[in-house]
Amino acid sequence: MHLRRRMMETGSISLQPGLSAWGESRADGGGKREPVPGWENDAPYEPAPEDRDAPRSKGLLIAIFAALGVALIVLLIALNVKPKPKDPVVAATPAVTVTVEPSAAPTPTPTPTPEPVATPTPTPEPTPEPDVELLADVSVVQQDVGVQLYTLAEQTEESAAEPQATPGAKDGEDTPEKLPLTGVEATVTLTDSEGETADYAVDTETGTALAEDVDPGEYTVTVQPIEGYLVPESTTVTVQEKVVYKADVEAVKDKIVQANQVNESAEDSAVNTAGAAPIAEEVTDTVQYAESAAEEKGKTVTYTAKLSSSGHLMLSDGSETAYLPVYKDGTQELVGAKRDGGYAPNSNMSLWLPGAADSIVTLGNTGRTMQMAHRTDDGTQLLAEGEASPAPSDSGSETVATPTPEVTPTPTPTVAPTPEVTATPTPVPTEAPTPVPTATPAPTPAPTPVPTPAPTATPVPTAAPTATPSDPTAGWPDEIEASALAGYGFDVTSTEKVEYVYTGWQEIDGVTYYYDPVTHEPVTGNQVIQGDVYTFGADGALNRTSRGIDVSKFQGVIDWNAVKADGITFAIIRCGYRGYGTGALVEDSTYRQNIQGAINAGLKVGVYFYSQAINEAEAVEEASMVLSLVSGYSLPLGVYYDTESVAGGRANAISAAERTACAVAFCETIRNAGYKAGVYSYASWFYNALNFANISKYNIWIAQYRDTLSFSYKYNIWQYTGSGRVNGISTAVDMNIG
């Protein structure tokens, strides 16, 4: 910021020779100055010596000095500068040239240097983000071509410095090598050797596409261009004839051994809970636990009004009113009624019906007109629908007729004409001398037929207008509170309800809720309470079918009735495993008592098998063993293929394609036997060690030990902890939500 200063200009004023009105001074005895002759006319002159000390000269000099001083002060004021105090005026000394003492010149203020204006630097256009490299895994299993699209996770300096989990650890899903492409629309094209193509849409939830039952042959797999991604190059695959996987239960029975026949410490000791790896994170409560409590906070009354077809409130006598219901914002809770300013009451139509018990019959309030027939001497006149009958002169209002079927008059039958009677001609009498008139006998007319009487037409009902009834609500307030409606005669019922402040678990109208002890509101979604995960609906209702466990020999003896009473609804039981080293087929030592106990307690059950198959033949053999063990049992949850890494496992070294083929062989063998089939593992294993596209058609059981599931693929069951506690089981147990 620059400061500017005002410059001040000053100068000395002196009387220069030749320019002064005074001549040269000299000293005399009297010290006086005499005026110069001719000065009055400003004429140049040479002053005489005797005039130099004249008194007039002294006065004039003083006047000039005074004028100059005033001018100087005015100048200083104009420059906003205070005048410098002057020295006392000293009397002029003879022979001294008087000069005006100049004021001290102010320090000149330097002219400020103009501040340079910065030239704005143009904002560079942002560099567009480079396209993301997209990768694809293509696998062929049983004439099914599966394509899995994914990107690679970026590794930062921080993530590189963090210790990496072992391949089999369930926290491996935290930093997967592959990130499935989800939420992006994409298309995969298969082109056969003859150039024919078929397009398959990529599932946006899984990033996979599956072409099922493809004819054998060579195919080129192409990912169509996707904006923002660098799609991979096309891949050529070969599709072989499908192999029908069929279990051989009898052959495998001789291969099944019991736990006491193998060295379980070497074959089944790397994990201790259902094939689970070490726990990376324990689940923590998402909501505070509190004992159940219900404190009464007051009573509320709700009102219900009976409404007409037009939505208006009804009186207790069944008549409609001009009042509309008023509800609490966003609810159907009645809080009052408000008069409808545009309401027009319906009119009554009364008809006179001859022969009726009552001569006047009211048809009711319809608000519509009717077709009527009016009998006149000239015929029947039809009044069209929509025309109103004339209002009585004394009413001054229009009466709207009620529609009735058009009355068609009974046609008058045609009367048969009376036959014309022909008279017999009278003979001409012969003139006699004395004419005597002879009476002509009257001819007997033919009988006239009796006409059939014409039926009397049924008279058309004549509208008899009735007087417009008076409004019973006249004089009532335009707005009436719900509590006062019954007092006015409205058809209203009231219900009293006691309100409570709830805490903890509550059973209300057969539905279970959990009320947060802080907010006293029911919780929703997935919640962890005392280490257990529960699923609640949007209304707070507990999903009673969600909580389950999976068990093996490591849980020891189980009290299944106590498990059921603790809220567990399903159990998945290990039936057996293949040894890590020898590959022996071993039955779980507690399988039979566990499955029978769970079924007897009323739980839904399923089974799983821990696999170490290294080829499809071994996978079919494992499935055959399972089928031999589950014979005679109903399995609502089906059979799961448990695949995961384990230290020293014989199946660790096979490829993702081979592992996927083993999973498919196992599941297809189970499905061909009539059971549901699924695959169990953890996220990083699903991402990196399996081609999910080929197993996406089976049930998925995902293990991830944390409060909130983070899994890109669809699933059926979530195993959220391996350290759960359930009544009836003395050890830690795997907990699941299904």
Short mmCIF file of C-alpha atoms in Angstrom, two decimals, residues 210 643 659-661 663-664 667 677-679 686 690-700 713-714:
data_model
loop_
_atom_site.label_atom_id
_atom_site.label_comp_id
_atom_site.label_asym_id
_atom_site.label_seq_id
_atom_site.Cartn_x
_atom_site.Cartn_y
_atom_site.Cartn_z
CA LEU A 210 -21.32 -65.48 -18.73
CA THR A 643 -12.13 -73.04 -0.94
CA ARG A 659 -9.67 -73.77 -9.06
CA THR A 660 -12.76 -72.40 -10.79
CA ALA A 661 -13.16 -75.64 -12.74
CA ALA A 663 -15.64 -75.44 -7.88
CA VAL A 664 -17.92 -75.85 -10.90
CA CYS A 667 -21.38 -77.63 -7.54
CA ALA A 677 -24.99 -75.60 -4.41
CA GLY A 678 -22.78 -72.68 -3.40
CA VAL A 679 -19.19 -71.50 -2.89
CA PHE A 686 -13.07 -64.49 -4.83
CA LEU A 690 -11.41 -67.68 -8.76
CA ASN A 691 -13.07 -66.54 -11.97
CA PHE A 692 -16.26 -65.27 -10.43
CA ALA A 693 -18.10 -65.14 -13.75
CA ASN A 694 -18.24 -68.94 -13.91
CA ILE A 695 -19.44 -69.40 -10.31
CA SER A 696 -21.84 -66.44 -10.14
CA LYS A 697 -24.78 -68.75 -10.91
CA TYR A 698 -24.31 -70.55 -7.58
CA ASN A 699 -25.03 -69.31 -4.06
CA ILE A 700 -22.22 -67.22 -2.58
CA TYR A 713 -20.20 -59.27 -5.81
CA LYS A 714 -23.68 -60.45 -4.93
#
